[in-house]
Amino acid sequence: EAGVTQFPSHSVIEKGQTVTLRCDPISGHDNLYWYRRVMGKEIKFLLHFVKESKQDESGMPNNRFLAERTGGTYSTLKVQPAELEDSGVYFCASSQTLTWATETQYFGPGTRLLVL
Amino acid sequence: GDSVTQMEGPVTLSEEAFLTINCTYTATGYPSLFWYVQYPGEGLQLLLKATKADDKGSNKGFEATYRKETTSFHLEKGSVQVSDSAVYFCALIYGGATNKLIFGTGTLLAVQP
């Protein structure tokens, strides 16, 4: 079974440009999460989809970030316009159940974003 | 709010040494606790977890016990190998409408032959 995949693996852009990150969850996983790790700090939650609906987007830093999940399958995270502080590693995770005691979130390899 | 604090790295050990990575948490209730590991060039993998007080999670020779009295979940391994070199993240889930993980800053472990 394929794991969570993310594209691209690396992206280098200039300040003010737009970048779109993609995440393909494990097939059949209704829950999809985005997280971000900035400059060796802790990994922070950005948002959570259940199928195509946003369940929680409390971690989104500002309105320059837009996440979508088309048809409840893959998800995209767009940053427009990108700022220097957006640099970091963006992780996607998916899971099958929402019972917090039993859920396991499976993570992708991450997208390393560098904004110059 | 809820938070996780783990020891800063890097931690450098010789092969077969004993490993402890400290992790403490702050939470208003009784979260589930996790250790995730990120090997070089790979994504995060769940290493072990514990869902209630006094539970011990274990996997691949690693262990951690959920200590409510000290709000801790320290990771231990009796004899590390070079292949254990990775970044280790302690995390918690506190349930609710969304199961967002709250992570610590990560601890880089380097094991030398």
PDB file of C-alpha atoms in Angstrom, chain B residues 2-57:
ATOM      1  CA  ASP B   2      -1.189  22.275  25.727  1.00  0.00           C
ATOM      2  CA  SER B   3       2.524  21.928  25.044  1.00  0.00           C
ATOM      3  CA  VAL B   4       5.395  19.463  24.870  1.00  0.00           C
ATOM      4  CA  THR B   5       8.955  20.090  26.041  1.00  0.00           C
ATOM      5  CA  GLN B   6      11.772  17.767  25.106  1.00  0.00           C
ATOM      6  CA  MET B   7      15.486  17.855  25.700  1.00  0.00           C
ATOM      7  CA  GLU B   8      17.528  19.740  23.212  1.00  0.00           C
ATOM      8  CA  GLY B   9      20.053  17.974  21.095  1.00  0.00           C
ATOM      9  CA  PRO B  10      22.073  16.924  19.480  1.00  0.00           C
ATOM     10  CA  VAL B  11      22.618  13.815  21.534  1.00  0.00           C
ATOM     11  CA  THR B  12      25.750  11.951  20.504  1.00  0.00           C
ATOM     12  CA  LEU B  13      26.274   8.399  21.709  1.00  0.00           C
ATOM     13  CA  SER B  14      28.517   5.485  20.941  1.00  0.00           C
ATOM     14  CA  GLU B  15      26.986   2.293  19.639  1.00  0.00           C
ATOM     15  CA  GLU B  16      25.507   0.090  22.403  1.00  0.00           C
ATOM     16  CA  ALA B  17      25.159   3.011  24.810  1.00  0.00           C
ATOM     17  CA  PHE B  18      21.986   3.615  26.815  1.00  0.00           C
ATOM     18  CA  LEU B  19      19.648   6.283  25.495  1.00  0.00           C
ATOM     19  CA  THR B  20      17.260   8.574  27.332  1.00  0.00           C
ATOM     20  CA  ILE B  21      15.459  11.466  25.673  1.00  0.00           C
ATOM     21  CA  ASN B  22      13.374  13.433  28.138  1.00  0.00           C
ATOM     22  CA  CYS B  23       9.878  14.623  27.325  1.00  0.00           C
ATOM     23  CA  THR B  24       7.409  16.440  29.559  1.00  0.00           C
ATOM     24  CA  TYR B  25       4.019  17.796  28.677  1.00  0.00           C
ATOM     25  CA  THR B  26       1.462  20.328  29.809  1.00  0.00           C
ATOM     26  CA  ALA B  27      -2.169  19.495  29.217  1.00  0.00           C
ATOM     27  CA  THR B  28      -5.454  20.312  30.882  1.00  0.00           C
ATOM     28  CA  GLY B  29      -6.692  16.751  30.602  1.00  0.00           C
ATOM     29  CA  TYR B  30      -5.324  13.304  29.859  1.00  0.00           C
ATOM     30  CA  PRO B  31      -3.828  13.210  26.404  1.00  0.00           C
ATOM     31  CA  SER B  32      -2.454  10.330  24.395  1.00  0.00           C
ATOM     32  CA  LEU B  33       1.322  10.529  24.055  1.00  0.00           C
ATOM     33  CA  PHE B  34       3.511   9.625  21.118  1.00  0.00           C
ATOM     34  CA  TRP B  35       7.079   9.356  19.970  1.00  0.00           C
ATOM     35  CA  TYR B  36       7.673   9.910  16.271  1.00  0.00           C
ATOM     36  CA  VAL B  37      10.996   9.384  14.497  1.00  0.00           C
ATOM     37  CA  GLN B  38      12.314  10.956  11.324  1.00  0.00           C
ATOM     38  CA  TYR B  39      15.179   9.111   9.667  1.00  0.00           C
ATOM     39  CA  PRO B  40      17.347  11.053   7.214  1.00  0.00           C
ATOM     40  CA  GLY B  41      15.483  11.782   3.998  1.00  0.00           C
ATOM     41  CA  GLU B  42      12.247  10.217   5.203  1.00  0.00           C
ATOM     42  CA  GLY B  43       8.949  11.321   6.681  1.00  0.00           C
ATOM     43  CA  LEU B  44       7.813  11.027  10.280  1.00  0.00           C
ATOM     44  CA  GLN B  45       7.077   7.520  11.484  1.00  0.00           C
ATOM     45  CA  LEU B  46       5.189   6.582  14.600  1.00  0.00           C
ATOM     46  CA  LEU B  47       7.634   4.868  16.929  1.00  0.00           C
ATOM     47  CA  LEU B  48       5.391   4.165  19.913  1.00  0.00           C
ATOM     48  CA  LYS B  49       2.442   5.525  21.819  1.00  0.00           C
ATOM     49  CA  ALA B  50       0.582   5.320  25.135  1.00  0.00           C
ATOM     50  CA  THR B  51      -3.020   6.307  25.668  1.00  0.00           C
ATOM     51  CA  LYS B  52      -3.396   6.373  29.452  1.00  0.00           C
ATOM     52  CA  ALA B  53      -1.429   6.759  32.649  1.00  0.00           C
ATOM     53  CA  ASP B  54       1.089   4.003  33.438  1.00  0.00           C
ATOM     54  CA  ASP B  55       0.846   2.582  29.914  1.00  0.00           C
ATOM     55  CA  LYS B  56       4.169   1.603  28.411  1.00  0.00           C
ATOM     56  CA  GLY B  57       4.663   1.954  24.690  1.00  0.00           C
TER      57      GLY B  57
END
